[in-house]
Amino acid sequence: MHLDHSREKMNFSDEYLLELALQGDRACFGELIERWQRKIYAFICRYVGNSTDAQDLTQDTFTKAYTNLDRLADPARFPSWLYKIALNECRMRFRKERRAQSVPLPEEEGYPGRPELAVETATPETRLAVQEEIELVREAFKELPEEQRAVILMKEYQGLKFHEISEILDIPLSTVKSRMYLGLKTLRKLMEKR
C-alpha cells in the first residue's frame, strides 16, 4: 500500500509509517524524516558544534536508519533508536577524524538556553555581561567528560526523558541520572573557579 497524499501521512503514527516503510514505501520513510529531521539535526549540531558536519551526519543518520529498518525490533522505540544512531554517527566521525573530544556549543539563532535572547532590549552593559557569562559556560562545558556532555545535551537541550536517554545510550537509568548530576555539579565547580 502506497500513500499518495502527504496530508494523509501526517495523521499516521510513526509506528504505522514504519510498518509501511518496511513494506517498501519510501514515501512513508520520507514522512518520518520530515518529522524527525529538525530534532536529530539540532541534537547533532549541539554535539559536534558545526552546522556543516551536522548536516552530513544527519543525512548519514537517516541513511543508516533506512538501511537498517529491519533491525528495529520495536517500532515504538523508533525515536530512541534514531537518537542512538545519531550519537553513534557523531562518535564514529570523531574517531575517524581523530578530533579532540571537546564539543563547543553552537551559536546558531534560536538555540535553546540562550539567555541573551531574553535581554535583547537590555542595556549594552547588561548584554555584554550576559555574553561573557555565556562564553564562560561554553568554555566550562567543553571541559566536561564526553559522557556527561551527551547526557546534559539530551536532557536539557533536546528535552529527552531520563528513560529515553537510558535507551539511547544503552546504560542503566541510574547511570544516566548519575552522569547528569555529576556533570551539573562539575559544571558549577568549573564556573565558580572562573
PDB file of C-alpha atoms in Angstrom:
ATOM      1  CA  MET A   1       0.000   0.000   0.000  1.00  0.00           C
ATOM      2  CA  HIS A   2       1.409   3.353  -1.006  1.00  0.00           C
ATOM      3  CA  LEU A   3       0.133   6.618   0.377  1.00  0.00           C
ATOM      4  CA  ASP A   4      -0.393   9.331  -2.192  1.00  0.00           C
ATOM      5  CA  HIS A   5      -1.248  12.373  -0.136  1.00  0.00           C
ATOM      6  CA  SER A   6       1.178  13.894   2.330  1.00  0.00           C
ATOM      7  CA  ARG A   7      -1.790  15.190   4.361  1.00  0.00           C
ATOM      8  CA  GLU A   8      -2.893  11.621   4.948  1.00  0.00           C
ATOM      9  CA  LYS A   9       0.585  10.613   6.104  1.00  0.00           C
ATOM     10  CA  MET A  10       0.693  13.378   8.687  1.00  0.00           C
ATOM     11  CA  ASN A  11      -2.167  11.700  10.545  1.00  0.00           C
ATOM     12  CA  PHE A  12      -0.440   8.330  10.823  1.00  0.00           C
ATOM     13  CA  SER A  13       1.659   7.259  13.769  1.00  0.00           C
ATOM     14  CA  ASP A  14       5.389   6.708  13.439  1.00  0.00           C
ATOM     15  CA  GLU A  15       4.785   3.011  14.023  1.00  0.00           C
ATOM     16  CA  TYR A  16       2.340   2.742  11.123  1.00  0.00           C
ATOM     17  CA  LEU A  17       4.639   4.690   8.800  1.00  0.00           C
ATOM     18  CA  LEU A  18       7.493   2.365   9.799  1.00  0.00           C
ATOM     19  CA  GLU A  19       5.365  -0.660   9.003  1.00  0.00           C
ATOM     20  CA  LEU A  20       4.654   0.739   5.537  1.00  0.00           C
ATOM     21  CA  ALA A  21       8.300   1.727   5.037  1.00  0.00           C
ATOM     22  CA  LEU A  22       9.321  -1.851   5.866  1.00  0.00           C
ATOM     23  CA  GLN A  23       6.969  -2.984   3.090  1.00  0.00           C
ATOM     24  CA  GLY A  24       8.884  -0.789   0.662  1.00  0.00           C
ATOM     25  CA  ASP A  25       7.002   2.508   0.823  1.00  0.00           C
ATOM     26  CA  ARG A  26       9.834   5.050   0.657  1.00  0.00           C
ATOM     27  CA  ALA A  27       7.418   7.965   0.853  1.00  0.00           C
ATOM     28  CA  CYS A  28       6.445   6.840   4.342  1.00  0.00           C
ATOM     29  CA  PHE A  29      10.055   6.843   5.432  1.00  0.00           C
ATOM     30  CA  GLY A  30      10.310  10.292   3.836  1.00  0.00           C
ATOM     31  CA  GLU A  31       7.499  11.433   6.115  1.00  0.00           C
ATOM     32  CA  LEU A  32       9.401  10.077   9.120  1.00  0.00           C
ATOM     33  CA  ILE A  33      12.452  12.038   8.008  1.00  0.00           C
ATOM     34  CA  GLU A  34      10.336  15.193   7.816  1.00  0.00           C
ATOM     35  CA  ARG A  35       9.021  14.564  11.331  1.00  0.00           C
ATOM     36  CA  TRP A  36      12.390  13.871  12.936  1.00  0.00           C
ATOM     37  CA  GLN A  37      14.979  15.738  10.863  1.00  0.00           C
ATOM     38  CA  ARG A  38      14.918  19.011  12.829  1.00  0.00           C
ATOM     39  CA  LYS A  39      15.272  17.285  16.203  1.00  0.00           C
ATOM     40  CA  ILE A  40      18.056  14.993  15.056  1.00  0.00           C
ATOM     41  CA  TYR A  41      19.864  17.839  13.301  1.00  0.00           C
ATOM     42  CA  ALA A  42      19.600  20.046  16.418  1.00  0.00           C
ATOM     43  CA  PHE A  43      20.983  17.248  18.596  1.00  0.00           C
ATOM     44  CA  ILE A  44      23.881  16.554  16.235  1.00  0.00           C
ATOM     45  CA  CYS A  45      24.630  20.256  15.769  1.00  0.00           C
ATOM     46  CA  ARG A  46      24.859  20.746  19.522  1.00  0.00           C
ATOM     47  CA  TYR A  47      27.008  17.652  19.819  1.00  0.00           C
ATOM     48  CA  VAL A  48      29.514  18.496  17.075  1.00  0.00           C
ATOM     49  CA  GLY A  49      29.177  22.279  17.244  1.00  0.00           C
ATOM     50  CA  ASN A  50      29.330  22.726  13.480  1.00  0.00           C
ATOM     51  CA  SER A  51      26.370  23.012  11.110  1.00  0.00           C
ATOM     52  CA  THR A  52      28.172  21.602   8.052  1.00  0.00           C
ATOM     53  CA  ASP A  53      29.189  18.407   9.857  1.00  0.00           C
ATOM     54  CA  ALA A  54      25.736  18.275  11.453  1.00  0.00           C
ATOM     55  CA  GLN A  55      24.056  18.306   8.036  1.00  0.00           C
ATOM     56  CA  ASP A  56      26.276  15.468   6.813  1.00  0.00           C
ATOM     57  CA  LEU A  57      25.798  13.452   9.988  1.00  0.00           C
ATOM     58  CA  THR A  58      22.034  13.971   9.917  1.00  0.00           C
ATOM     59  CA  GLN A  59      21.925  12.610   6.376  1.00  0.00           C
ATOM     60  CA  ASP A  60      24.167   9.693   7.411  1.00  0.00           C
ATOM     61  CA  THR A  61      21.861   9.002  10.364  1.00  0.00           C
ATOM     62  CA  PHE A  62      18.742   8.729   8.209  1.00  0.00           C
ATOM     63  CA  THR A  63      20.551   6.707   5.559  1.00  0.00           C
ATOM     64  CA  LYS A  64      21.733   4.244   8.191  1.00  0.00           C
ATOM     65  CA  ALA A  65      18.260   4.135   9.753  1.00  0.00           C
ATOM     66  CA  TYR A  66      16.652   3.359   6.398  1.00  0.00           C
ATOM     67  CA  THR A  67      19.108   0.610   5.514  1.00  0.00           C
ATOM     68  CA  ASN A  68      18.691  -0.944   8.963  1.00  0.00           C
ATOM     69  CA  LEU A  69      14.919  -0.598   9.398  1.00  0.00           C
ATOM     70  CA  ASP A  70      14.526  -4.360   9.538  1.00  0.00           C
ATOM     71  CA  ARG A  71      16.717  -4.399  12.665  1.00  0.00           C
ATOM     72  CA  LEU A  72      14.341  -2.183  14.637  1.00  0.00           C
ATOM     73  CA  ALA A  73      12.666  -4.730  16.883  1.00  0.00           C
ATOM     74  CA  ASP A  74      10.062  -2.403  18.415  1.00  0.00           C
ATOM     75  CA  PRO A  75       8.696   0.390  16.204  1.00  0.00           C
ATOM     76  CA  ALA A  76       7.527   2.246  19.332  1.00  0.00           C
ATOM     77  CA  ARG A  77      11.199   2.791  20.138  1.00  0.00           C
ATOM     78  CA  PHE A  78      11.946   4.474  16.814  1.00  0.00           C
ATOM     79  CA  PRO A  79      12.832   7.872  18.369  1.00  0.00           C
ATOM     80  CA  SER A  80      15.321   6.345  20.824  1.00  0.00           C
ATOM     81  CA  TRP A  81      16.755   4.133  18.096  1.00  0.00           C
ATOM     82  CA  LEU A  82      17.186   7.153  15.815  1.00  0.00           C
ATOM     83  CA  TYR A  83      18.960   9.199  18.512  1.00  0.00           C
ATOM     84  CA  LYS A  84      21.227   6.240  19.195  1.00  0.00           C
ATOM     85  CA  ILE A  85      22.194   6.041  15.520  1.00  0.00           C
ATOM     86  CA  ALA A  86      22.834   9.804  15.507  1.00  0.00           C
ATOM     87  CA  LEU A  87      25.038   9.582  18.592  1.00  0.00           C
ATOM     88  CA  ASN A  88      26.988   6.663  17.131  1.00  0.00           C
ATOM     89  CA  GLU A  89      27.472   8.549  13.850  1.00  0.00           C
ATOM     90  CA  CYS A  90      28.878  11.518  15.800  1.00  0.00           C
ATOM     91  CA  ARG A  91      31.224   9.307  17.770  1.00  0.00           C
ATOM     92  CA  MET A  92      32.423   7.497  14.636  1.00  0.00           C
ATOM     93  CA  ARG A  93      33.114  10.827  12.939  1.00  0.00           C
ATOM     94  CA  PHE A  94      35.195  11.973  15.901  1.00  0.00           C
ATOM     95  CA  ARG A  95      37.151   8.727  15.894  1.00  0.00           C
ATOM     96  CA  LYS A  96      37.756   8.838  12.154  1.00  0.00           C
ATOM     97  CA  GLU A  97      38.968  12.409  12.212  1.00  0.00           C
ATOM     98  CA  ARG A  98      40.879  11.923  15.451  1.00  0.00           C
ATOM     99  CA  ARG A  99      39.497  15.149  16.759  1.00  0.00           C
ATOM    100  CA  ALA A 100      39.778  16.258  20.335  1.00  0.00           C
ATOM    101  CA  GLN A 101      36.635  15.304  22.194  1.00  0.00           C
ATOM    102  CA  SER A 102      35.731  18.871  23.120  1.00  0.00           C
ATOM    103  CA  VAL A 103      32.318  19.839  21.897  1.00  0.00           C
ATOM    104  CA  PRO A 104      31.624  23.558  21.653  1.00  0.00           C
ATOM    105  CA  LEU A 105      28.091  24.765  21.996  1.00  0.00           C
ATOM    106  CA  PRO A 106      26.935  26.224  18.700  1.00  0.00           C
ATOM    107  CA  GLU A 107      25.836  29.812  18.420  1.00  0.00           C
ATOM    108  CA  GLU A 108      23.003  29.419  15.949  1.00  0.00           C
ATOM    109  CA  GLU A 109      19.901  31.545  16.295  1.00  0.00           C
ATOM    110  CA  GLY A 110      17.064  30.143  18.336  1.00  0.00           C
ATOM    111  CA  TYR A 111      19.421  27.961  20.334  1.00  0.00           C
ATOM    112  CA  PRO A 112      17.565  26.820  23.471  1.00  0.00           C
ATOM    113  CA  GLY A 113      19.062  28.065  26.666  1.00  0.00           C
ATOM    114  CA  ARG A 114      20.440  31.274  25.148  1.00  0.00           C
ATOM    115  CA  PRO A 115      19.787  33.796  27.891  1.00  0.00           C
ATOM    116  CA  GLU A 116      20.997  36.635  25.683  1.00  0.00           C
ATOM    117  CA  LEU A 117      17.760  36.323  23.724  1.00  0.00           C
ATOM    118  CA  ALA A 118      15.852  37.369  26.831  1.00  0.00           C
ATOM    119  CA  VAL A 119      17.898  40.547  27.232  1.00  0.00           C
ATOM    120  CA  GLU A 120      17.961  41.808  23.658  1.00  0.00           C
ATOM    121  CA  THR A 121      16.392  45.049  24.797  1.00  0.00           C
ATOM    122  CA  ALA A 122      18.715  45.413  27.798  1.00  0.00           C
ATOM    123  CA  THR A 123      21.484  47.953  28.062  1.00  0.00           C
ATOM    124  CA  PRO A 124      24.749  47.331  26.218  1.00  0.00           C
ATOM    125  CA  GLU A 125      26.460  46.701  29.569  1.00  0.00           C
ATOM    126  CA  THR A 126      23.917  44.038  30.508  1.00  0.00           C
ATOM    127  CA  ARG A 127      24.214  42.396  27.103  1.00  0.00           C
ATOM    128  CA  LEU A 128      27.999  42.332  27.405  1.00  0.00           C
ATOM    129  CA  ALA A 129      27.787  40.748  30.865  1.00  0.00           C
ATOM    130  CA  VAL A 130      25.385  38.093  29.574  1.00  0.00           C
ATOM    131  CA  GLN A 131      27.634  37.355  26.575  1.00  0.00           C
ATOM    132  CA  GLU A 132      30.644  36.961  28.877  1.00  0.00           C
ATOM    133  CA  GLU A 133      28.690  34.606  31.140  1.00  0.00           C
ATOM    134  CA  ILE A 134      27.570  32.513  28.171  1.00  0.00           C
ATOM    135  CA  GLU A 135      31.141  32.237  26.928  1.00  0.00           C
ATOM    136  CA  LEU A 136      32.266  31.101  30.394  1.00  0.00           C
ATOM    137  CA  VAL A 137      29.575  28.406  30.418  1.00  0.00           C
ATOM    138  CA  ARG A 138      30.597  27.244  26.930  1.00  0.00           C
ATOM    139  CA  GLU A 139      34.233  27.005  27.941  1.00  0.00           C
ATOM    140  CA  ALA A 140      33.373  25.132  31.146  1.00  0.00           C
ATOM    141  CA  PHE A 141      31.036  22.807  29.220  1.00  0.00           C
ATOM    142  CA  LYS A 142      33.894  21.841  26.892  1.00  0.00           C
ATOM    143  CA  GLU A 143      35.845  20.581  29.896  1.00  0.00           C
ATOM    144  CA  LEU A 144      33.202  18.045  30.932  1.00  0.00           C
ATOM    145  CA  PRO A 145      33.775  14.385  30.064  1.00  0.00           C
ATOM    146  CA  GLU A 146      32.025  13.383  26.820  1.00  0.00           C
ATOM    147  CA  GLU A 147      29.549  11.049  28.535  1.00  0.00           C
ATOM    148  CA  GLN A 148      28.378  13.838  30.865  1.00  0.00           C
ATOM    149  CA  ARG A 149      28.093  16.339  27.992  1.00  0.00           C
ATOM    150  CA  ALA A 150      25.995  13.881  25.975  1.00  0.00           C
ATOM    151  CA  VAL A 151      23.534  13.338  28.837  1.00  0.00           C
ATOM    152  CA  ILE A 152      23.229  17.065  29.571  1.00  0.00           C
ATOM    153  CA  LEU A 153      22.657  17.862  25.881  1.00  0.00           C
ATOM    154  CA  MET A 154      19.983  15.183  25.544  1.00  0.00           C
ATOM    155  CA  LYS A 155      18.190  16.149  28.755  1.00  0.00           C
ATOM    156  CA  GLU A 156      18.478  19.928  28.837  1.00  0.00           C
ATOM    157  CA  TYR A 157      18.596  20.861  25.161  1.00  0.00           C
ATOM    158  CA  GLN A 158      16.691  18.044  23.460  1.00  0.00           C
ATOM    159  CA  GLY A 159      14.148  17.660  26.248  1.00  0.00           C
ATOM    160  CA  LEU A 160      14.507  13.886  26.378  1.00  0.00           C
ATOM    161  CA  LYS A 161      13.420  11.997  29.466  1.00  0.00           C
ATOM    162  CA  PHE A 162      15.907  10.048  31.550  1.00  0.00           C
ATOM    163  CA  HIS A 163      14.485   6.693  30.422  1.00  0.00           C
ATOM    164  CA  GLU A 164      14.829   7.744  26.764  1.00  0.00           C
ATOM    165  CA  ILE A 165      18.460   8.716  27.316  1.00  0.00           C
ATOM    166  CA  SER A 166      18.996   5.375  29.031  1.00  0.00           C
ATOM    167  CA  GLU A 167      17.685   3.562  25.932  1.00  0.00           C
ATOM    168  CA  ILE A 168      19.721   5.683  23.530  1.00  0.00           C
ATOM    169  CA  LEU A 169      22.991   5.258  25.408  1.00  0.00           C
ATOM    170  CA  ASP A 170      22.184   1.671  26.370  1.00  0.00           C
ATOM    171  CA  ILE A 171      23.081   2.301  30.003  1.00  0.00           C
ATOM    172  CA  PRO A 172      21.092   1.897  33.221  1.00  0.00           C
ATOM    173  CA  LEU A 173      18.736   4.702  34.241  1.00  0.00           C
ATOM    174  CA  SER A 174      20.725   5.230  37.429  1.00  0.00           C
ATOM    175  CA  THR A 175      23.889   5.807  35.365  1.00  0.00           C
ATOM    176  CA  VAL A 176      22.115   8.452  33.268  1.00  0.00           C
ATOM    177  CA  LYS A 177      20.962  10.267  36.397  1.00  0.00           C
ATOM    178  CA  SER A 178      24.411   9.976  37.934  1.00  0.00           C
ATOM    179  CA  ARG A 179      26.091  11.421  34.834  1.00  0.00           C
ATOM    180  CA  MET A 180      23.594  14.271  34.800  1.00  0.00           C
ATOM    181  CA  TYR A 181      24.144  15.039  38.474  1.00  0.00           C
ATOM    182  CA  LEU A 182      27.934  14.793  38.232  1.00  0.00           C
ATOM    183  CA  GLY A 183      28.016  16.822  35.022  1.00  0.00           C
ATOM    184  CA  LEU A 184      25.993  19.665  36.504  1.00  0.00           C
ATOM    185  CA  LYS A 185      27.985  19.548  39.739  1.00  0.00           C
ATOM    186  CA  THR A 186      31.274  19.678  37.809  1.00  0.00           C
ATOM    187  CA  LEU A 187      29.940  22.491  35.640  1.00  0.00           C
ATOM    188  CA  ARG A 188      29.046  24.508  38.759  1.00  0.00           C
ATOM    189  CA  LYS A 189      32.524  23.967  40.205  1.00  0.00           C
ATOM    190  CA  LEU A 190      34.172  24.982  36.943  1.00  0.00           C
ATOM    191  CA  MET A 191      32.040  28.121  36.833  1.00  0.00           C
ATOM    192  CA  GLU A 192      32.949  29.019  40.416  1.00  0.00           C
ATOM    193  CA  LYS A 193      36.653  28.873  39.506  1.00  0.00           C
ATOM    194  CA  ARG A 194      36.175  31.371  36.705  1.00  0.00           C
TER     195      ARG A 194
END
